[in-house]
Tab-separated table of C-alpha atoms and ligand atoms in Angstrom:
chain	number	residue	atom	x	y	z
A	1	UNK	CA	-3.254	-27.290	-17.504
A	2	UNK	CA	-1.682	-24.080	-17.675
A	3	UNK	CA	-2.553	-21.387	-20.172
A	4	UNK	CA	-1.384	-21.226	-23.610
A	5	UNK	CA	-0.437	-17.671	-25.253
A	6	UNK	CA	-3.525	-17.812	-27.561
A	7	UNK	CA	-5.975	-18.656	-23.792
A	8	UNK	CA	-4.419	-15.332	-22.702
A	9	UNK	CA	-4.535	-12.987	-26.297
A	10	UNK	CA	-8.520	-14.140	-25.691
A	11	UNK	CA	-8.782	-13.107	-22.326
A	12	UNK	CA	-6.893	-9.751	-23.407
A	13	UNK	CA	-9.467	-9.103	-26.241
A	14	UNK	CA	-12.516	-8.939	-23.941
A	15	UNK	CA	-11.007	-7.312	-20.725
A	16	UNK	CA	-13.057	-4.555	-19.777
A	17	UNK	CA	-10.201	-2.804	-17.679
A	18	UNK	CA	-8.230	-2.878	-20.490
A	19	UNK	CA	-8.793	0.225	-21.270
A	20	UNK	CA	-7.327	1.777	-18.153
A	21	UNK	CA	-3.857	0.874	-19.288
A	22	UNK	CA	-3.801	3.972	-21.654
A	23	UNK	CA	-3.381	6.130	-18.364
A	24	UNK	CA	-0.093	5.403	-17.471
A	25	UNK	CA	3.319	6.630	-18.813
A	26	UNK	CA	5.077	2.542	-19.057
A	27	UNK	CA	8.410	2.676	-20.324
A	28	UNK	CA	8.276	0.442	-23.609
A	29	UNK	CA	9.732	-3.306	-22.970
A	30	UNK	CA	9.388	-3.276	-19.626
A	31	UNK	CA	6.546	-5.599	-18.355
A	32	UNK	CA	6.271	-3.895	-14.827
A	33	UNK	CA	5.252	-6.016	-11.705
A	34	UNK	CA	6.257	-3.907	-8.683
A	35	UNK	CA	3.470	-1.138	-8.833
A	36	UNK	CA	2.667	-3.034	-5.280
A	37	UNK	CA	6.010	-1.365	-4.146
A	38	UNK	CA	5.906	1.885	-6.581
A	39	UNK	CA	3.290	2.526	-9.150
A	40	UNK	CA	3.820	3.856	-12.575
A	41	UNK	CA	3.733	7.293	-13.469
A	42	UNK	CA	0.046	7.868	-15.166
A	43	UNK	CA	-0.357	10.492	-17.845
A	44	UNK	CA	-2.695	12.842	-15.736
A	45	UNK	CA	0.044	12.714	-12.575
A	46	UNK	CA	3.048	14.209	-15.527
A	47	UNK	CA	0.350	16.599	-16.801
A	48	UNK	CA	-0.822	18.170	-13.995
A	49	UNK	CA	2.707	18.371	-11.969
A	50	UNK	CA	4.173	20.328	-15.229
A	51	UNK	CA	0.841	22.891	-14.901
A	52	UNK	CA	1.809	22.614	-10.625
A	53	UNK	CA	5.252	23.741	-11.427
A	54	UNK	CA	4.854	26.054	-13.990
A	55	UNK	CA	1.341	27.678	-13.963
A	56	UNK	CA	0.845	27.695	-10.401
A	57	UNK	CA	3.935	27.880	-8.232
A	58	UNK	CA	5.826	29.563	-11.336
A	59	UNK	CA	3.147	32.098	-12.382
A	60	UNK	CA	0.497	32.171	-9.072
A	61	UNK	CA	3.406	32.057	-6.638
A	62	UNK	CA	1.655	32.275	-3.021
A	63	UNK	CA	-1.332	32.988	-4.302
A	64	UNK	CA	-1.548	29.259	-5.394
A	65	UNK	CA	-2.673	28.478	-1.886
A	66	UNK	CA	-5.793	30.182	-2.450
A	67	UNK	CA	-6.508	30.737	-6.236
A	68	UNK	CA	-5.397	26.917	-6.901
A	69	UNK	CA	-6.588	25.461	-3.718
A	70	UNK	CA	-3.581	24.458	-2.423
A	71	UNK	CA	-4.829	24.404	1.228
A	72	UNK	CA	-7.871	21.996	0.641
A	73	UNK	CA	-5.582	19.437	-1.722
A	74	UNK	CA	-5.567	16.833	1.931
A	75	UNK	CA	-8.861	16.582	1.976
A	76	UNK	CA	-9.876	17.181	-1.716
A	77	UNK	CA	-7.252	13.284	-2.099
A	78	UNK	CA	-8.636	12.168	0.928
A	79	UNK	CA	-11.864	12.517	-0.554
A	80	UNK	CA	-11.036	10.738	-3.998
A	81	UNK	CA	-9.345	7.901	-1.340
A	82	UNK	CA	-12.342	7.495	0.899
A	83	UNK	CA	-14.563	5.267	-1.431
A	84	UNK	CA	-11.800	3.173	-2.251
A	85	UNK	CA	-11.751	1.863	1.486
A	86	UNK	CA	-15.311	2.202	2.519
A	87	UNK	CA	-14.909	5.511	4.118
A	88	UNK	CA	-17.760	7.846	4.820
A	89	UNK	CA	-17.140	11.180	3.303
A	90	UNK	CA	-14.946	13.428	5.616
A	91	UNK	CA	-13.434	10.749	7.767
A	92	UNK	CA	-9.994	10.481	5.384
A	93	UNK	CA	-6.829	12.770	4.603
A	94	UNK	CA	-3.620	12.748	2.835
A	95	UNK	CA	-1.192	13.279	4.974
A	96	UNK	CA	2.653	12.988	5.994
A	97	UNK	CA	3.943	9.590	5.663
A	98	UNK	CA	2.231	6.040	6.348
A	99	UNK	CA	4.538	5.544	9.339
A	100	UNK	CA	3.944	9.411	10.693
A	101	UNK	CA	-0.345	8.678	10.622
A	102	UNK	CA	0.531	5.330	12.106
A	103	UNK	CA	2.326	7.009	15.167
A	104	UNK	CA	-0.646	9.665	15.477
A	105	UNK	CA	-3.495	7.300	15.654
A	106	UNK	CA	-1.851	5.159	17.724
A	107	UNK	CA	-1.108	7.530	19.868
A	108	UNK	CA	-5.042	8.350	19.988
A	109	UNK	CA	-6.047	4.989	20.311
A	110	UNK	CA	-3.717	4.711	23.346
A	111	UNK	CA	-4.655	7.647	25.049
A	112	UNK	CA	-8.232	6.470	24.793
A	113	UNK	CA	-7.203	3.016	26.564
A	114	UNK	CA	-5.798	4.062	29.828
A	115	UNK	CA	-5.871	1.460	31.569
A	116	UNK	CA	-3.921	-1.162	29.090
A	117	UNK	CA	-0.661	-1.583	27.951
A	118	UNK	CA	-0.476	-3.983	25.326
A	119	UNK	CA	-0.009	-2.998	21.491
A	120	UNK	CA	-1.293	-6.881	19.492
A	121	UNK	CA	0.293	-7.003	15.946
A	122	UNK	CA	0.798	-10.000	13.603
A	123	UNK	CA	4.769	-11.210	14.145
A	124	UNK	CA	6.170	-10.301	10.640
A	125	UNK	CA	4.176	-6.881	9.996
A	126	UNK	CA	6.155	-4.367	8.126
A	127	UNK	CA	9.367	-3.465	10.292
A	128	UNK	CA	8.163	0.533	10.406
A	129	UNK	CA	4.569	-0.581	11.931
A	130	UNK	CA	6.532	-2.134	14.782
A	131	UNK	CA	9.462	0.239	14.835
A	132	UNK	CA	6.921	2.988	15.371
A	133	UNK	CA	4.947	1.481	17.657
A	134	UNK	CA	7.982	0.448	19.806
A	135	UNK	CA	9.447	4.250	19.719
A	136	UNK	CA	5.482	5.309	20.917
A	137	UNK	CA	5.914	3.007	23.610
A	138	UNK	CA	9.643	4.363	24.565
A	139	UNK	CA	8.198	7.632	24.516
A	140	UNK	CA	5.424	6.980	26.525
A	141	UNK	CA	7.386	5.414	29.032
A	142	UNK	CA	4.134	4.021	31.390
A	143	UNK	CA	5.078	0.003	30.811
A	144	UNK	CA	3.233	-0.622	27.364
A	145	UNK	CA	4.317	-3.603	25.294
A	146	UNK	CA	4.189	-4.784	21.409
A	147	UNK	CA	2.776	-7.891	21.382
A	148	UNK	CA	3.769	-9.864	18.270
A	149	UNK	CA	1.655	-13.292	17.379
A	150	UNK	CA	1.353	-15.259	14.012
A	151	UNK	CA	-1.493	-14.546	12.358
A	152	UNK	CA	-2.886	-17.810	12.898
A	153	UNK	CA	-3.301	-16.698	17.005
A	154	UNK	CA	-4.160	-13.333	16.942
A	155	UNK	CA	-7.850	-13.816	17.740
A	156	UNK	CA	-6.924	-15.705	21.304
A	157	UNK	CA	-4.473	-13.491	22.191
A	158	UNK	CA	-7.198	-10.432	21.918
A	159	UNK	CA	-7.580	-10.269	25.980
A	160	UNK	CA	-7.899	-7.885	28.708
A	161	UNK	CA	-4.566	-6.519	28.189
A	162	UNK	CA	-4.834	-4.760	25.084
A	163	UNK	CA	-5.432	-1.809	24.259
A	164	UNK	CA	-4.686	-1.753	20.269
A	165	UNK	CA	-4.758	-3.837	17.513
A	166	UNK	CA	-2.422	-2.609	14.836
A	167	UNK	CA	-2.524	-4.876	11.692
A	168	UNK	CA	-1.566	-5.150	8.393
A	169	UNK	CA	-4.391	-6.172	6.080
A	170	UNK	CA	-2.243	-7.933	3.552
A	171	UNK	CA	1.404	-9.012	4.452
A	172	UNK	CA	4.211	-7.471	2.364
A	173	UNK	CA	6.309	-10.352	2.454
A	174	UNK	CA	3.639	-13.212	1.289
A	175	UNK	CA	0.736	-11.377	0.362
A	176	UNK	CA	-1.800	-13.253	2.622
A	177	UNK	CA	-4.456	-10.913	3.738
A	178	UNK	CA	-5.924	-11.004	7.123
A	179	UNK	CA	-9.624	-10.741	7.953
A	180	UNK	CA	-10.745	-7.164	8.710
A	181	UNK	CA	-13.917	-7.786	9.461
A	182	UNK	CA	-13.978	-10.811	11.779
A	183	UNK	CA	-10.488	-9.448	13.609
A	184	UNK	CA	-12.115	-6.317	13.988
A	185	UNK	CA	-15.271	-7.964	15.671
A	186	UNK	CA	-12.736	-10.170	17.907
A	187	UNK	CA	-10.641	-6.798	18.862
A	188	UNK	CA	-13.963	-4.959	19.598
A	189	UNK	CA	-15.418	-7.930	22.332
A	190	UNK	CA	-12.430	-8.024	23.755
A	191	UNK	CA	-12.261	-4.110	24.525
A	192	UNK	CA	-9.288	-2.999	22.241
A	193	UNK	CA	-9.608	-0.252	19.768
A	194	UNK	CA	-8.580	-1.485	16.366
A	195	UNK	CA	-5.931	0.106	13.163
A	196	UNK	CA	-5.515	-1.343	9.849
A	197	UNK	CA	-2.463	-0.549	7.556
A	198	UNK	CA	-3.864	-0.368	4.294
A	199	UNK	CA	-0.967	-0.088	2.460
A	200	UNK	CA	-1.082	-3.186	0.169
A	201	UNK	CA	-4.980	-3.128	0.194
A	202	UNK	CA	-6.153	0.439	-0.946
A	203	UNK	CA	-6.158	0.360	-4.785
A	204	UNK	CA	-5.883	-3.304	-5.133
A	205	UNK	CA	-9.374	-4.436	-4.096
A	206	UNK	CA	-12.329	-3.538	-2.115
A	207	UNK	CA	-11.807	-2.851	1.364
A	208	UNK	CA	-14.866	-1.892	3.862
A	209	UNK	CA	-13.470	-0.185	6.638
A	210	UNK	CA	-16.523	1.118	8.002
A	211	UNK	CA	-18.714	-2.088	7.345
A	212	UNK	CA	-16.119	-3.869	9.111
A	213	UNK	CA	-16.320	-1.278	12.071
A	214	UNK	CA	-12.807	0.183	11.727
A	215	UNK	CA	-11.813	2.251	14.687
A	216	UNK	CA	-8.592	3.907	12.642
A	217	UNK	CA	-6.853	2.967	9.333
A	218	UNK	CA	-3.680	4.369	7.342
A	219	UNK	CA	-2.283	3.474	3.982
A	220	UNK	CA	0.186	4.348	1.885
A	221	UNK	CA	-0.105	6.572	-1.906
A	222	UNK	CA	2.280	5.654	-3.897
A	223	UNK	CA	1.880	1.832	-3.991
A	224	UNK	CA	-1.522	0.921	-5.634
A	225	UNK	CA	-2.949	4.293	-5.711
A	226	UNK	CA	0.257	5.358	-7.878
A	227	UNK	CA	0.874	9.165	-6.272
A	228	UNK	CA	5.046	8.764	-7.375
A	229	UNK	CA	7.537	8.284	-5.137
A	230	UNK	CA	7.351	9.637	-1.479
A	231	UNK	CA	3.349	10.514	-2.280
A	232	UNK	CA	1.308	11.864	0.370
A	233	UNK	CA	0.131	8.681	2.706
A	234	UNK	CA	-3.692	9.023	4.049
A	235	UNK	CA	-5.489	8.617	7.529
A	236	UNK	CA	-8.846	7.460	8.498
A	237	UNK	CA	-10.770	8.034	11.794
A	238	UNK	CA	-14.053	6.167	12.266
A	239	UNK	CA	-17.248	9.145	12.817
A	240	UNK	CA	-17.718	6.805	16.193
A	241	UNK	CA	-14.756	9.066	17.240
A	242	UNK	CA	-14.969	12.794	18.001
A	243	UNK	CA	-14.065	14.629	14.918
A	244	UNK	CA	-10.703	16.873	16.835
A	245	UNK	CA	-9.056	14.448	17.963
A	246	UNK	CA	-5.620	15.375	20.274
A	247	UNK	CA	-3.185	13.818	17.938
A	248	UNK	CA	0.286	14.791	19.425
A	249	UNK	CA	1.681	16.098	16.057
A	250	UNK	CA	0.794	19.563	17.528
A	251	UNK	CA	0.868	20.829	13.851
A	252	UNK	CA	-0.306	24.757	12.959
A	253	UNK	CA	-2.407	23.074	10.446
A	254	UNK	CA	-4.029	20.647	12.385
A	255	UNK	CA	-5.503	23.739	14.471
A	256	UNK	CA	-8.615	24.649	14.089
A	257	UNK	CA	-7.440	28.415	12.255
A	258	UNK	CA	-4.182	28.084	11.404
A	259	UNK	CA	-3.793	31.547	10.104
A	260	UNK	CA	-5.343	33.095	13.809
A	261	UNK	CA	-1.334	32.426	14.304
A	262	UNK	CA	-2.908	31.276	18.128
A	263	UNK	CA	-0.834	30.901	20.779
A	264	UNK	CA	-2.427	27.783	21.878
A	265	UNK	CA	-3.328	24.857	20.147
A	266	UNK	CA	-6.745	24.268	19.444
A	267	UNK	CA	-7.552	21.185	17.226
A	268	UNK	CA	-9.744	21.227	14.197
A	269	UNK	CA	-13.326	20.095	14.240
A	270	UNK	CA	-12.752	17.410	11.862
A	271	UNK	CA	-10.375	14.757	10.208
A	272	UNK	CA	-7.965	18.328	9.286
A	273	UNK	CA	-7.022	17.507	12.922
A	274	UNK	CA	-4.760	14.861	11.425
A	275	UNK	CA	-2.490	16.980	9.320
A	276	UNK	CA	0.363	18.525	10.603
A	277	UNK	CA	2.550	20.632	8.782
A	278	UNK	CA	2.440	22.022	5.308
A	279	UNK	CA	1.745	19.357	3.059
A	280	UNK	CA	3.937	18.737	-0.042
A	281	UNK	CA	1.682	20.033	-2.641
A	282	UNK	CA	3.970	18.814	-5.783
A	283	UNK	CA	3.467	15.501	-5.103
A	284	UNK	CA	-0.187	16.178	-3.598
A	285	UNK	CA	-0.707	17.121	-6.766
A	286	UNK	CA	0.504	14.133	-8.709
A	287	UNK	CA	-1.069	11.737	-6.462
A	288	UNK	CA	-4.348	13.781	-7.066
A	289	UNK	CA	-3.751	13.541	-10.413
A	290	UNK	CA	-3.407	9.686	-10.584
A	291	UNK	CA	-6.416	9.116	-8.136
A	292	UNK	CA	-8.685	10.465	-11.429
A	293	UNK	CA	-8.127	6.828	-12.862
A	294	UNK	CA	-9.861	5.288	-9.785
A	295	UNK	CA	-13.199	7.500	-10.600
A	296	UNK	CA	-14.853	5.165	-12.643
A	297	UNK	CA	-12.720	1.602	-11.855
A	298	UNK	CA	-14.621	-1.194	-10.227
A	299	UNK	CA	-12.300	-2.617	-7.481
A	300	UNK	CA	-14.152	-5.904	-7.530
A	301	UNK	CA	-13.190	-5.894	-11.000
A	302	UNK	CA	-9.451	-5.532	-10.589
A	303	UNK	CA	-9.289	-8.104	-7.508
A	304	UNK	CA	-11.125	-10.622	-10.106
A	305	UNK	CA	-8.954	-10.119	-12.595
A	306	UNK	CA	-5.798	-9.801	-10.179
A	307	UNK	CA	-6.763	-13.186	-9.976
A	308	UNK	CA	-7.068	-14.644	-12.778
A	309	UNK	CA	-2.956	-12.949	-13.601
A	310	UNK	CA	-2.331	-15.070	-10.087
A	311	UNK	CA	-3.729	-18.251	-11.833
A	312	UNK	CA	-2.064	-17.281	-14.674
A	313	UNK	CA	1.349	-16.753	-13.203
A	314	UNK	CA	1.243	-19.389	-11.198
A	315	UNK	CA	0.091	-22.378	-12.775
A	316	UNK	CA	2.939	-21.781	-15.750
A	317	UNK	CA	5.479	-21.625	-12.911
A	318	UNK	CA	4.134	-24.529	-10.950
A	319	UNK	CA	4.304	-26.453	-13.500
A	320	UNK	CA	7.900	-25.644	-15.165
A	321	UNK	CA	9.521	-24.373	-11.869
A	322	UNK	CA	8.718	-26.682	-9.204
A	323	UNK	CA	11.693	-25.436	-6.906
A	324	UNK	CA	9.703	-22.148	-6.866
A	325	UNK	CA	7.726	-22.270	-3.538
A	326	UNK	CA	4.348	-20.443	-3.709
A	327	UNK	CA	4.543	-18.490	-0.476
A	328	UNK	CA	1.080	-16.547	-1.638
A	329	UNK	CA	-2.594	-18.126	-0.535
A	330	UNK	CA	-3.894	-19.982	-3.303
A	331	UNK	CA	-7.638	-18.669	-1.823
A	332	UNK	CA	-8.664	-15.739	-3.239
A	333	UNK	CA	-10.208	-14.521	0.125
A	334	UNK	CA	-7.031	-14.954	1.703
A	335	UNK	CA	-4.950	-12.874	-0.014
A	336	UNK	CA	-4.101	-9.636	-1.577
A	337	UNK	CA	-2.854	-9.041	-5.105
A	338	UNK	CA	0.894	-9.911	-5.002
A	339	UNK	CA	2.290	-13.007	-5.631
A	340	UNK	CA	5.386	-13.954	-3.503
A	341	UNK	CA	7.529	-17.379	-4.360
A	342	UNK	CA	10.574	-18.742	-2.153
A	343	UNK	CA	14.154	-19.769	-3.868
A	344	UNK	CA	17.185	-19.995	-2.117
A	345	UNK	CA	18.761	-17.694	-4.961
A	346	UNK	CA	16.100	-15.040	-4.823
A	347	UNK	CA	18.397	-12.096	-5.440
A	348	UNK	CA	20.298	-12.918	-8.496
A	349	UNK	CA	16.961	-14.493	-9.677
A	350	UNK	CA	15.341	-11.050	-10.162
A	351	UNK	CA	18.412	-9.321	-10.616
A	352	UNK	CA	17.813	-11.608	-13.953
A	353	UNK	CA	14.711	-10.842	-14.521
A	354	UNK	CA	14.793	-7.339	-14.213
A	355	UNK	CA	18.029	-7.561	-16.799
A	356	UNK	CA	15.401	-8.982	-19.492
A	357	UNK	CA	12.862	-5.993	-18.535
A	358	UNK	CA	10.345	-7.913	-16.168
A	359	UNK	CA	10.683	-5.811	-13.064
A	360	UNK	CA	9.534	-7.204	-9.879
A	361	UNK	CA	11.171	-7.338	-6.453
A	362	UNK	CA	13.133	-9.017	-3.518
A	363	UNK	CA	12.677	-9.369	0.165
A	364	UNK	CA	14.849	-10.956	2.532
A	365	UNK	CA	16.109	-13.510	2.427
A	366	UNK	CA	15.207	-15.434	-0.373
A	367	UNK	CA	11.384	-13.908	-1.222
A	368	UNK	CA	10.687	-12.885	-5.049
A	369	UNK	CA	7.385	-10.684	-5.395
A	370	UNK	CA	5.053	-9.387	-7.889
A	371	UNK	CA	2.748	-6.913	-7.915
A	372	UNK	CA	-0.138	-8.223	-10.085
A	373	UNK	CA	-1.787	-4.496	-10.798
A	374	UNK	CA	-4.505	-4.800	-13.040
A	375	UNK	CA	-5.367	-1.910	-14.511
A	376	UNK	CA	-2.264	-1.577	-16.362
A	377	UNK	CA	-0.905	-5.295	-16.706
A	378	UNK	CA	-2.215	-7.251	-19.302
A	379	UNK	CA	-2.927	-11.221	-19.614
A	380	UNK	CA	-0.174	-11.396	-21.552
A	381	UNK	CA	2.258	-9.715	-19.276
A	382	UNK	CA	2.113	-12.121	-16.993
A	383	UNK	CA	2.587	-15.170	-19.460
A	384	UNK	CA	5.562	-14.021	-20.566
A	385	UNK	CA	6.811	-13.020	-17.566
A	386	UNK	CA	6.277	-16.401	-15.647
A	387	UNK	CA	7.499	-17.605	-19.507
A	388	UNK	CA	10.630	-15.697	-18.827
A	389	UNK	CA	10.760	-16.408	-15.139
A	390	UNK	CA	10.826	-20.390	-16.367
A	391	UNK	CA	13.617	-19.684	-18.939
A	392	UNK	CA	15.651	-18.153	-16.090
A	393	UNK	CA	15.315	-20.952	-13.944
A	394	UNK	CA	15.486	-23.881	-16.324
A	395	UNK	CA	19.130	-21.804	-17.583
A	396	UNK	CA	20.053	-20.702	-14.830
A	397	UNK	CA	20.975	-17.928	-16.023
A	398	UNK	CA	20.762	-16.299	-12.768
A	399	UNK	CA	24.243	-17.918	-11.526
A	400	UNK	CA	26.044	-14.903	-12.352
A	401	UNK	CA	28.403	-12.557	-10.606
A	402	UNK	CA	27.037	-9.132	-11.479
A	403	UNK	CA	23.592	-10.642	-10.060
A	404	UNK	CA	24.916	-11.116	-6.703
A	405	UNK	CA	25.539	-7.565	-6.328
A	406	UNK	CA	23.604	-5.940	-3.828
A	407	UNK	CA	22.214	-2.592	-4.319
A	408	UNK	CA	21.530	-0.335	-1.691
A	409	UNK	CA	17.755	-0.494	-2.320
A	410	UNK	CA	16.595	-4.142	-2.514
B	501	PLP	C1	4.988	0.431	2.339
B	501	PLP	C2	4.528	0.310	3.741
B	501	PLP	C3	4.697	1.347	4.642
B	501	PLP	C4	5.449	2.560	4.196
B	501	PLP	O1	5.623	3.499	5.152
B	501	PLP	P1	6.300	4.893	4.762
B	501	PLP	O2	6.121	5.698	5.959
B	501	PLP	O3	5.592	5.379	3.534
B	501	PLP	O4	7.716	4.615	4.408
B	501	PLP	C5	4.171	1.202	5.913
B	501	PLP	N1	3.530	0.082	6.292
B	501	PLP	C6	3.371	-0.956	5.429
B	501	PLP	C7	2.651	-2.171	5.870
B	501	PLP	C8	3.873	-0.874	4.142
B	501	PLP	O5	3.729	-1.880	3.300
């Protein structure tokens, strides 16, 4: 029986996260589920870029690297980051781009593994975890190979061969979340050094990367962790490796005293070794900024709740939309916190819905998704969304030209 509006009003009234939703800058009449693709701008991120801009670039000028602490901002966010994946203190940095730490570690973890050639990812990762890892090999030129499997066979194809396992914990495209810890045990007895991409995990539930024995991990800030567009991305490296680490982004501030102007490189003594060049401290700033609402949030929490918006969302559509195909796991365990749902006319469908203010988003080629972000989506939100969603369909008022209009971003 799905839920009525008065079911979800109740479950409003006693939601103890409820009160995070006063952080963030939403745009009235807009119920936003895409903060798995961009998060919203919070109140802390506007404030403290304004006092970036005008107090310290505008009145410290250069001295802002110093007197504002420009130079430790990577690892004052990677710090903030760390406990939201089950880092130990030191072992995380905001850095570059996801894709840029992705080619860096992997380039570790391959060095390290001399002897074998194989890269293992999931068939259907995110394009730029392949794309990079392909270029790496290129590069490399000594024979290595990215393997991709369904998820469903990556354990038995963890053999002798490989030398990394690069995965995505959840799956962009239908939110299903692999299992870290048990993949990570496979990876391990079979002699391959393992990375997670974090990017639709950190900030949308508990993740344990060092309980589950992580060799590597990178993620993304300005999906859940809402850092604003292009935000800083973050790196982990286990303690079980060396802190100064050869990454090959020979970077001056990677070295171990950047302003000793060396003439060789030296790398630092820690996870610094990861950075490269000088980091963009605007939006290092902002995403420091909107890392303050983490400080007291319960992850557990928001997956539990995340959930209850999934059963929400979906049982109203599953019951008034049957040509919507839930792509999503319906077990908890098995998934992140998006929902995705397959229709031939995906496209104009949220071109539609985004017309009547309920942003979400398309993949190819027929994929609708929604970010279900708890700390600033409300029971309600999601009713009437999957209320308008229904409307849509049952209308189709969709079947428009001015839908079918691609932009260039999708
Ligand atoms: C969003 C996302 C990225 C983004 O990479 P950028 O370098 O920030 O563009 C990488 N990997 C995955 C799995 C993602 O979902």
């Amino acid at each position: 029986m799905p839920f009525s509006e008065n079911d979800v009003l109740a479950l409003d009234a006693v939601d103890p996260l409820a009160r995070f939703r006063d952080a963030f800058d939403l745009p009235e009449g807009v119920i936003y589920l895409d903060g798995n693709s961009l998060g919203p701008l919070t109140k802390a991120a506007k404030r403290r870029v304004t006092e970036t801009l005008e107090a310290e670039w505008g009145r410290g000028l250069i001295r802002s690297w110093n007197t504002a602490g420009w130079i430790d901002l990577p690892a004052k966010v990677g710090a903030k980051i760390a406990p939201l994946i089950g880092a130990a203190p030191g072992t995380v940095t905001a850095v570059d781009s996801t894709s840029i730490n992705l080619f860096k570690v992997l380039a570790v973890a391959l060095a390290k593994q001399p002897e074998r050639r194989v890269i293992l990812t999931e068939a259907g990762n995110f394009p730029t975890d392949v794309y990079i890892a392909g270029g790496l090999a290129d590069l490399l030129d000594r024979g290595h190979e990215v393997r991709q499997v369904p998820a469903a066979r990556l354990a038995e194809a963890m053999d002798d061969s490989v030398a990394v396992v690069m995965l995505t914990e959840v799956n962009y495209r239908i939110g299903a979340r692999l299992d870290m810890r048990t993949l990570t045990a496979k990876a391990h007895a079979a002699g391959a050094l393992v990375i997670w991409d974090l990017a639709h995990s950190a900030g949308a539930f508990p993740v344990d990367l060092a309980g589950a024995c992580a060799d590597f991990a990178v993620g993304c800030g300005y999906k859940y962790l809402n850092g604003g567009p292009g935000a800083p991305a973050f790196v982990y490296v286990a303690p079980k490796h060396p802190p100064g680490l050869k990454q090959p982004l020979h970077g001056w501030l990677g070295h171990q005293a950047p302003f000793d102007f060396a003439a060789g490189y030296q790398p630092a003594d820690s996870i610094e070794a990861m950075r490269t060049g000088t980091p963009p401290i605007l939006s290092m700033a902002a995403l420091d900024a909107a890392l303050e609402v983490f400080a007291d949030v319960d992850l557990a929490a928001v997956k539990a709740k995340a959930d209850r918006l999934f059963d929400i969302f979906t049982s109203i559509l599953a019951t008034r939309c049957p040509k919507l195909e839930l792509l999503t796991p319906t077990e908890q365990n098995a998934r992140g916190t998006q929902v995705s749902l397959r229709f031939p006319d995906a496209y104009p469908v949220m071109q539609a819905l985004i017309a009547r203010g309920v942003i979400g988003d398309f993949r190819q080629p027929d994929i609708l998704r929604f970010g279900l972000t708890p700390l600033y989506v409300r029971h309600i939100d999601v009713w009437r969304a999957a209320d308008i969603l229904a409307r849509i369909m049952e209308s189709r008022a969709w079947d428009r030209p001015e839908f079918k209009v691609r932009a260039k971003v999708v």
